[in-house]
Coordinates of C-alpha atoms and ligand atoms in Angstrom, one line a residue:
X13 CA 114.7 -11.6 -89.3
X14 CA 115.0 -8.1 -88.0
X15 CA 118.2 -6.6 -86.8
X16 CA 118.1 -3.5 -84.5
X17 CA 120.3 -0.5 -84.5
X18 CA 122.7 -1.7 -81.9
X19 CA 123.3 -4.9 -83.8
X20 CA 124.6 -2.8 -86.8
X21 CA 126.2 0.0 -84.8
X22 CA 129.6 -0.4 -86.4
X23 CA 131.4 -2.3 -89.1
X24 CA 132.4 -5.3 -87.1
X25 CA 128.9 -5.7 -85.7
X26 CA 127.3 -5.4 -89.1
X27 CA 129.7 -8.0 -90.4
X28 CA 128.8 -10.3 -87.6
X29 CA 125.1 -9.8 -88.6
X30 CA 125.9 -10.7 -92.2
X31 CA 127.6 -13.9 -91.1
X32 CA 124.6 -14.8 -88.9
X33 CA 122.3 -14.4 -91.9
X34 CA 124.7 -16.5 -94.0
X35 CA 124.7 -19.2 -91.4
X36 CA 120.9 -19.5 -91.3
X37 CA 120.6 -19.2 -95.0
X38 CA 123.0 -22.0 -95.6
X39 CA 120.9 -24.3 -93.4
X40 CA 118.4 -24.2 -96.2
X41 CA 116.2 -21.5 -94.8
X42 CA 114.6 -18.8 -96.9
X43 CA 115.3 -15.5 -95.1
X44 CA 114.0 -12.0 -95.4
X45 CA 115.9 -9.3 -93.6
X46 CA 114.7 -6.1 -92.0
X47 CA 117.3 -3.7 -90.7
X48 CA 117.2 -0.6 -88.5
X49 CA 119.4 2.5 -89.0
X50 CA 122.9 2.3 -87.4
X51 CA 122.3 3.1 -83.8
X52 CA 121.6 6.8 -83.0
X53 CA 121.2 7.8 -86.7
X54 CA 117.4 8.3 -86.6
X55 CA 117.7 10.6 -83.6
X56 CA 120.4 12.5 -85.4
X57 CA 118.3 12.9 -88.5
X58 CA 115.3 14.2 -86.5
X59 CA 117.6 16.6 -84.7
X60 CA 119.2 18.1 -87.8
X61 CA 115.9 18.4 -89.6
X62 CA 114.4 20.3 -86.6
X63 CA 117.5 22.5 -86.4
X64 CA 117.5 23.2 -90.2
X65 CA 113.8 24.3 -90.0
X66 CA 114.3 26.4 -86.9
X67 CA 117.7 28.0 -87.5
X68 CA 118.2 27.5 -91.3
X69 CA 122.0 27.3 -91.2
X70 CA 123.4 25.4 -94.2
X71 CA 126.8 25.2 -92.5
X72 CA 125.2 23.0 -89.8
X73 CA 123.8 20.7 -92.5
X74 CA 127.2 20.5 -94.1
X75 CA 128.9 19.6 -90.8
X76 CA 126.3 17.0 -90.1
X77 CA 126.5 15.4 -93.6
X78 CA 130.3 15.2 -93.2
X79 CA 130.0 13.2 -90.0
X80 CA 127.2 11.0 -91.3
X81 CA 129.2 10.3 -94.5
X82 CA 132.3 9.4 -92.6
X83 CA 130.4 7.0 -90.3
X84 CA 128.7 5.1 -93.1
X85 CA 131.8 4.9 -95.2
X86 CA 133.7 3.5 -92.3
X87 CA 131.1 0.9 -91.5
X88 CA 130.9 -0.1 -95.2
X89 CA 134.7 -0.3 -95.5
X90 CA 134.9 -2.6 -92.5
X91 CA 131.9 -4.8 -93.4
X92 CA 132.3 -5.2 -97.1
X93 CA 135.2 -7.1 -98.6
X94 CA 136.4 -7.0 -102.2
X95 CA 135.0 -5.4 -105.3
X96 CA 131.5 -5.0 -103.9
X97 CA 132.5 -1.9 -101.9
X98 CA 132.6 0.3 -105.0
X99 CA 129.0 -0.1 -106.0
X100 CA 127.9 0.3 -102.3
X101 CA 129.8 3.5 -102.0
X102 CA 128.2 4.8 -105.2
X103 CA 124.8 3.9 -103.7
X104 CA 125.6 5.6 -100.4
X105 CA 126.8 8.7 -102.2
X106 CA 123.6 8.9 -104.2
X107 CA 121.5 8.6 -101.1
X108 CA 123.6 11.1 -99.1
X109 CA 123.3 13.5 -101.9
X110 CA 119.5 13.3 -101.8
X111 CA 119.5 13.8 -98.1
X112 CA 121.7 16.8 -98.3
X113 CA 119.5 18.4 -100.9
X114 CA 116.4 17.8 -98.7
X115 CA 118.1 19.3 -95.6
X116 CA 119.2 22.3 -97.5
X117 CA 115.7 22.8 -98.9
X118 CA 114.5 22.8 -95.3
X119 CA 117.0 25.5 -94.4
X120 CA 115.5 27.6 -97.1
X121 CA 111.9 26.8 -96.4
X122 CA 112.2 26.9 -92.6
X123 CA 109.4 24.5 -92.2
X124 CA 109.3 20.8 -91.4
X125 CA 106.0 19.0 -92.2
X126 CA 105.3 15.4 -91.1
X127 CA 105.8 14.4 -94.7
X128 CA 109.3 15.9 -94.9
X129 CA 110.1 14.5 -91.4
X130 CA 109.4 10.9 -92.7
X131 CA 111.3 11.5 -95.9
X132 CA 114.3 12.6 -93.9
X133 CA 114.2 10.0 -91.2
X134 CA 113.9 7.2 -93.8
X135 CA 117.6 7.8 -94.7
X136 CA 119.1 6.0 -91.7
X137 CA 117.5 2.7 -92.8
X138 CA 118.1 3.4 -96.5
X139 CA 121.8 3.7 -95.8
X140 CA 122.1 0.7 -93.5
X141 CA 120.1 -1.5 -95.8
X142 CA 122.5 -0.8 -98.7
X143 CA 125.5 -1.6 -96.6
X144 CA 124.1 -4.8 -95.1
X145 CA 123.0 -6.0 -98.6
X146 CA 126.4 -5.2 -99.9
X147 CA 128.0 -7.1 -97.1
X148 CA 125.9 -10.2 -98.0
X149 CA 126.9 -9.9 -101.6
X150 CA 130.6 -9.7 -100.7
X151 CA 130.0 -13.0 -98.9
X152 CA 128.9 -14.5 -102.2
X153 CA 125.2 -14.5 -101.4
X154 CA 122.6 -13.0 -103.7
X155 CA 120.9 -10.0 -102.1
X156 CA 118.8 -6.9 -102.8
X157 CA 118.2 -3.8 -100.7
X158 CA 114.6 -2.5 -100.7
X159 CA 112.8 0.5 -99.2
X160 CA 109.7 -0.7 -97.2
X161 CA 107.3 0.7 -99.8
X162 CA 109.1 -1.2 -102.6
X163 CA 108.9 -4.3 -100.5
X164 CA 105.1 -3.8 -100.6
X165 CA 104.2 -2.1 -97.3
X166 CA 101.4 0.3 -98.1
X167 CA 100.2 2.7 -95.3
X168 CA 97.7 5.5 -94.8
X169 CA 99.2 9.0 -95.1
X170 CA 99.3 9.6 -91.3
X171 CA 103.0 10.7 -91.4
X172 CA 105.2 9.9 -88.5
X173 CA 102.9 7.2 -87.3
X174 CA 101.4 5.6 -90.4
X175 CA 99.2 2.5 -90.3
X176 CA 99.6 -0.3 -92.8
X177 CA 96.7 -1.0 -95.1
X178 CA 96.8 -4.8 -94.6
X179 CA 94.8 -6.0 -97.6
X180 CA 96.9 -4.2 -100.1
X181 CA 100.1 -4.8 -98.1
X182 CA 99.7 -8.6 -97.8
X183 CA 99.3 -9.1 -101.5
X184 CA 101.9 -6.6 -102.6
X185 CA 104.5 -8.0 -100.2
X186 CA 104.0 -11.5 -101.6
X187 CA 104.1 -10.2 -105.1
X188 CA 107.4 -8.3 -104.5
X189 CA 109.3 -10.7 -102.2
X190 CA 108.3 -14.2 -103.2
X191 CA 109.9 -14.0 -106.7
X192 CA 113.2 -12.8 -105.0
X193 CA 113.1 -15.8 -102.6
X194 CA 112.6 -18.1 -105.6
X195 CA 115.7 -16.6 -107.2
X196 CA 117.6 -17.3 -104.0
X197 CA 118.0 -13.6 -103.3
X198 CA 118.0 -12.3 -99.8
X199 CA 115.9 -9.2 -99.6
X200 CA 117.2 -6.6 -97.1
X201 CA 114.3 -4.2 -96.2
X202 CA 114.4 -0.9 -94.5
X203 CA 112.8 -1.1 -91.1
X204 CA 110.0 1.4 -90.1
X205 CA 109.9 3.0 -93.6
X206 CA 106.9 2.4 -95.9
X207 CA 104.9 4.3 -98.5
X208 CA 101.4 5.6 -98.8
X209 CA 99.0 4.7 -101.7
X210 CA 100.6 7.5 -103.8
X211 CA 104.1 6.1 -103.2
X212 CA 105.1 8.9 -100.8
X213 CA 107.5 7.8 -98.0
X214 CA 105.9 7.3 -94.6
X215 CA 107.2 5.9 -91.3
X216 CA 105.5 3.5 -88.8
X217 CA 106.6 5.6 -85.8
X218 CA 109.8 5.4 -83.8
X219 CA 111.1 1.9 -83.0
X220 CA 108.8 0.6 -85.8
X221 CA 111.3 -1.8 -87.4
X222 CA 110.0 -4.7 -85.3
X223 CA 106.6 -3.9 -86.7
X224 CA 108.0 -3.9 -90.2
X225 CA 109.4 -7.4 -89.6
X226 CA 106.1 -8.8 -88.4
X227 CA 104.0 -7.1 -91.1
X228 CA 106.3 -8.8 -93.7
X229 CA 106.5 -12.1 -91.8
X230 CA 102.7 -12.3 -91.7
X231 CA 102.3 -11.3 -95.3
X232 CA 104.6 -14.1 -96.6
X233 CA 103.3 -16.5 -93.9
X234 CA 106.8 -17.1 -92.6
X235 CA 107.5 -20.0 -90.3
X236 CA 108.9 -17.7 -87.6
X237 CA 109.6 -14.0 -87.1
X238 CA 112.9 -13.4 -85.4
X239 CA 113.7 -10.1 -83.7
X240 CA 117.4 -9.9 -83.2
X241 CA 118.3 -7.4 -80.6
X242 CA 121.0 -6.7 -77.9
X243 CA 119.5 -8.7 -75.0
X244 CA 118.8 -12.5 -74.6
X245 CA 115.1 -12.0 -74.7
X246 CA 112.2 -10.8 -72.6
X247 CA 113.0 -10.9 -68.9
X248 CA 111.0 -11.4 -65.7
X249 CA 112.0 -7.9 -64.6
X250 CA 114.5 -5.2 -65.4
X251 CA 117.8 -6.7 -64.3
X252 CA 119.1 -3.3 -63.1
X253 CA 116.4 -3.4 -60.5
X254 CA 116.2 -7.1 -59.8
X255 CA 119.6 -8.8 -60.2
X256 CA 118.0 -12.3 -60.1
X257 CA 115.8 -11.5 -63.1
X258 CA 116.0 -14.1 -65.8
X259 CA 115.1 -14.5 -69.5
X260 CA 111.7 -16.1 -70.2
X261 CA 112.0 -19.1 -72.5
X262 CA 108.4 -18.9 -73.7
X263 CA 105.4 -16.6 -73.3
X264 CA 102.1 -16.1 -75.0
X265 CA 101.1 -13.4 -77.5
X266 CA 98.8 -11.8 -74.9
X267 CA 101.6 -11.7 -72.3
X268 CA 104.1 -10.2 -74.8
X269 CA 101.6 -7.5 -75.7
X270 CA 100.8 -6.6 -72.1
X271 CA 104.6 -6.5 -71.4
X272 CA 105.4 -4.4 -74.4
X273 CA 102.7 -1.9 -73.6
X274 CA 103.8 -1.8 -70.0
X275 CA 107.4 -0.9 -70.1
X276 CA 109.3 -3.9 -71.4
X277 CA 111.3 -2.2 -74.1
X278 CA 112.3 -5.3 -76.0
X279 CA 109.5 -5.2 -78.6
X280 CA 107.6 -2.5 -80.3
X281 CA 104.0 -2.8 -78.9
X282 CA 102.5 -3.4 -82.4
X283 CA 104.8 -6.2 -83.3
X284 CA 102.6 -9.0 -82.1
X285 CA 99.4 -8.1 -83.9
X286 CA 100.3 -9.3 -87.4
X287 CA 101.8 -12.4 -86.0
X288 CA 98.6 -13.2 -84.1
X289 CA 96.6 -12.9 -87.3
X290 CA 98.6 -15.7 -88.9
X291 CA 99.6 -17.6 -85.8
X292 CA 103.3 -17.1 -86.5
X293 CA 105.7 -17.6 -83.6
X294 CA 107.9 -14.6 -82.8
X295 CA 111.4 -15.2 -81.3
X296 CA 113.5 -12.5 -79.6
X297 CA 117.2 -13.3 -79.9
X298 CA 120.5 -11.7 -79.0
X299 CA 122.9 -10.8 -81.9
X300 CA 125.7 -10.7 -79.3
X301 CA 124.9 -14.1 -77.9
X302 CA 123.4 -16.0 -80.8
X303 CA 123.8 -19.4 -79.1
X304 CA 121.1 -18.4 -76.6
X305 CA 117.6 -19.6 -77.7
X306 CA 116.0 -16.3 -76.7
X307 CA 112.3 -15.9 -75.9
X308 CA 109.7 -17.6 -78.0
X309 CA 106.3 -15.9 -78.2
X310 CA 103.5 -18.2 -79.2
X311 CA 99.7 -18.6 -79.1
X312 CA 99.3 -20.8 -76.1
X313 CA 100.7 -19.8 -72.7
X314 CA 102.7 -22.2 -70.6
X315 CA 100.9 -24.3 -68.0
X316 CA 99.0 -22.4 -65.4
X317 CA 101.6 -23.1 -62.8
X318 CA 103.4 -20.0 -64.0
X319 CA 100.8 -17.7 -62.7
X320 CA 102.8 -14.5 -63.0
X321 CA 105.5 -14.2 -65.8
X322 CA 107.0 -10.8 -65.3
X323 CA 106.9 -7.5 -63.5
X324 CA 107.5 -4.2 -65.3
X325 CA 108.0 -0.7 -64.2
X326 CA 107.0 2.4 -66.1
X327 CA 108.6 5.7 -65.1
X328 CA 107.9 9.1 -66.4
X329 CA 104.2 8.9 -65.9
X330 CA 101.8 11.0 -63.8
X331 CA 98.6 10.4 -61.9
X332 CA 95.5 12.6 -62.4
X333 CA 92.6 12.5 -60.0
X334 CA 89.3 14.0 -61.0
X335 CA 86.8 14.2 -58.2
X336 CA 83.5 15.8 -57.2
X337 CA 80.3 14.5 -55.6
X338 CA 78.4 15.9 -58.6
X339 CA 80.0 13.2 -60.8
X340 CA 78.0 10.4 -59.3
X341 CA 75.1 9.4 -61.4
X342 CA 75.8 12.1 -64.0
X343 CA 76.1 10.4 -67.3
X344 CA 78.8 11.5 -69.8
X345 CA 81.4 12.6 -67.3
X346 CA 83.9 9.8 -68.2
X347 CA 83.2 10.4 -71.9
X348 CA 84.0 14.1 -71.5
X349 CA 87.2 13.3 -69.6
X350 CA 88.5 11.0 -72.3
X351 CA 87.4 13.1 -75.2
X352 CA 89.1 16.2 -73.7
X353 CA 92.3 14.2 -73.3
X354 CA 92.0 12.7 -76.8
X355 CA 91.7 16.1 -78.4
X356 CA 95.1 17.1 -77.0
X357 CA 96.6 13.8 -78.0
X358 CA 97.2 12.6 -74.4
X359 CA 97.8 8.9 -74.1
X360 CA 95.9 7.4 -71.2
X361 CA 97.7 4.3 -69.8
X362 CA 95.5 3.3 -66.8
X363 CA 92.0 4.2 -65.8
X364 CA 90.1 3.5 -62.6
X365 CA 86.8 4.5 -61.2
X366 CA 85.3 3.3 -57.9
X367 CA 81.6 2.4 -57.8
X368 CA 80.9 5.6 -55.7
X369 CA 81.6 7.3 -59.1
X370 CA 82.9 10.3 -57.2
X371 CA 86.3 10.1 -58.7
X372 CA 88.2 9.0 -61.8
X373 CA 91.9 8.4 -61.7
X374 CA 94.1 8.1 -64.7
X375 CA 97.8 7.6 -65.5
X376 CA 99.3 9.5 -68.5
X377 CA 102.8 10.1 -69.9
X378 CA 104.4 12.7 -67.7
X379 CA 105.4 15.0 -70.6
X380 CA 101.7 15.3 -71.4
X381 CA 100.7 16.4 -67.9
X382 CA 100.4 20.1 -68.3
X383 CA 98.5 19.8 -71.6
X384 CA 96.1 17.2 -70.0
X385 CA 95.4 19.3 -66.9
X386 CA 94.7 22.3 -69.0
X387 CA 92.4 20.4 -71.3
X388 CA 90.5 18.9 -68.3
X389 CA 90.2 22.3 -66.5
X390 CA 88.8 23.9 -69.7
X391 CA 86.3 21.0 -70.2
X392 CA 85.0 21.1 -66.6
X393 CA 84.7 24.9 -66.1
X394 CA 81.3 24.3 -64.4
X395 CA 81.1 22.5 -61.0
X396 CA 80.3 18.8 -61.7
X397 CA 84.0 18.3 -61.1
X398 CA 85.2 19.8 -57.9
X399 CA 88.8 19.0 -58.0
X400 CA 91.5 18.0 -60.5
X401 CA 94.7 17.0 -58.7
X402 CA 97.8 15.4 -59.9
X403 CA 101.0 13.6 -58.7
X404 CA 104.1 13.4 -60.8
X405 CA 106.1 11.6 -58.2
X406 CA 104.7 8.1 -59.2
X407 CA 105.5 5.0 -61.2
X408 CA 103.2 2.4 -62.7
X409 CA 103.9 -1.3 -62.1
X410 CA 102.4 -4.1 -64.1
X411 CA 102.2 -7.7 -63.0
X412 CA 101.7 -9.8 -66.1
X413 CA 100.8 -13.4 -66.7
X414 CA 98.0 -15.2 -68.6
X415 CA 97.8 -17.8 -65.8
X416 CA 96.3 -15.1 -63.5
X417 CA 93.0 -15.4 -65.3
X418 CA 90.7 -17.4 -63.2
X419 CA 93.3 -18.1 -60.5
X420 CA 91.9 -16.9 -57.2
X421 CA 94.2 -15.2 -54.7
X422 CA 96.7 -13.6 -57.1
X423 CA 95.6 -10.0 -56.3
X424 CA 95.8 -10.9 -52.6
X425 CA 99.4 -12.1 -53.0
X426 CA 100.3 -9.0 -55.0
X427 CA 99.0 -6.6 -52.3
X428 CA 100.2 -8.6 -49.3
X429 CA 103.7 -8.6 -50.8
X430 CA 103.6 -4.9 -51.3
X431 CA 102.2 -4.4 -47.8
X432 CA 105.1 -6.4 -46.3
X433 CA 107.7 -4.1 -47.7
X434 CA 105.6 -1.0 -46.9
X435 CA 105.0 0.1 -50.4
X436 CA 101.8 2.2 -50.5
X437 CA 99.5 1.5 -53.4
X438 CA 97.9 4.7 -54.8
X439 CA 95.8 3.2 -57.6
X440 CA 94.9 -0.2 -59.0
X441 CA 93.5 -1.4 -62.2
X442 CA 92.9 -4.8 -63.8
X443 CA 91.7 -5.4 -67.3
X444 CA 89.1 -8.1 -67.7
X445 CA 91.6 -10.2 -69.7
X446 CA 93.0 -10.7 -66.1
X447 CA 96.5 -11.1 -67.7
X448 CA 97.7 -7.9 -66.1
X449 CA 97.3 -6.2 -62.7
X450 CA 98.6 -2.6 -62.9
X451 CA 99.2 -0.4 -59.9
X452 CA 100.7 2.9 -59.0
X453 CA 103.2 3.6 -56.2
X454 CA 105.3 6.5 -55.4
X455 CA 108.7 6.8 -57.1
X456 CA 110.5 6.2 -53.8
X457 CA 108.7 2.8 -53.3
X458 CA 109.1 1.6 -56.9
X459 CA 112.2 -0.5 -56.7
X460 CA 111.3 -2.3 -53.5
X461 CA 107.8 -3.0 -54.8
X462 CA 109.2 -4.6 -58.0
X463 CA 111.6 -6.7 -56.0
X464 CA 108.9 -7.8 -53.6
X465 CA 106.7 -8.9 -56.4
X466 CA 109.5 -10.7 -58.2
X467 CA 110.2 -12.6 -55.0
X468 CA 106.6 -13.3 -54.1
X469 CA 106.1 -15.2 -57.4
X470 CA 109.6 -16.7 -57.4
X471 CA 110.3 -15.4 -60.9
X472 CA 114.0 -15.7 -60.5
X473 CA 113.9 -19.5 -59.9
X474 CA 115.1 -21.7 -62.8
X475 CA 112.3 -23.8 -64.3
Ligands
LIG2 N1 115.4 3.6 -86.8 C1 114.1 3.8 -86.2 C2 114.1 4.3 -84.9 O1 115.2 4.5 -84.3 C3 113.3 2.5 -86.3 C4 113.8 1.4 -85.4 O2 115.0 1.3 -85.0 O3 113.1 0.5 -85.1 O4 113.1 4.7 -84.3
MG3 MG1 115.6 0.8 -82.8

């Protein structure tokens, strides 16, 4: 079970999480817990680290530490009853002391490497794991807090976005955690924090606690991996745009992956991969509404009658159009486009090229637009490419459903529905998995396009 930052944002929520764990544990389940930092803390740690390296003011560090200490003390006091509080406060003090020393060093050094970034941002989870484990102990359960690396997650040394080394991780996680389960001890593991082969702290990238849970769940071959969050599950659309949107009771791995890559923020995109490897069901549930069964993510998709499962919207993207008649029949142009973008670290979300080969369109994250345009202009200084244009005033929409594969007429329904509400489609792409049709519309058309698609496939209807 993984609990996200909003689920442990304050003392009463954290206490509620501890009682949920107790409830499932007492039903004769073996449970392993993964926890995020208290909400907002990782952002604050990144911010103070950056500030310390840029401005070097120890007074800022002191003020920050004061606030962080207060908040964690307060949460611990509220969540932990009895004598247990003393040892938890000692643990918190030791951790906070380490953090303060690191931040002061950064003030002196005035540099922030990826490696120090990961060390500093690991503290949010290290503090929350100590508190949650203490809360469980104060409820008379056996528990132990562990840093991701000590729980057996080994990664490469690609700081800030480290990748797990699965062979090593799988055996090490079993070796570390199974004996604890045998001793009826509930491990509470820091989300998103791991260690490289030398034991140096790494992180799996922002939002990576979900991924931690599935890495561990897969390694111990759990019966299920539960992601406890602050919504009932994965929805047919964003309810702020479509009021009739509803929670999906079950979807397939493939659909969940498409949805998480395309804007549904409920799950970190990498979460599903380790679960697929071992065929473990993933369940998304709501800590604030624990009676709701949530969304179950499994191997098979529901019967084909649910052709489309959900519609997502991605904002903050931009369209780039590369054109020139010289591109047709010239091998290597696409290769050069993508290599140039890869060199500057631009993330390409959609691609499309018509068979005339005279233009290539792509969608990238908007903050990377300038960088990308610059890279492309430099790459194509000669005249194979005539024109590189862009449009920032767009959104990407994805229509997702495994039942679309092999069902004729779905694309027709998508585009007719958009035509009826006058939403102009600027770019289209469909992967050959056929589980996703993605398209680009102007920002002004985005909401009505999403509503039209949700209506067309009757996604709001109970079933
Ligand atoms: N605390 C980390 C973050 O905010 C990891 C997580 O919450 O999943 O990115
Ligand atoms: Mg989070």
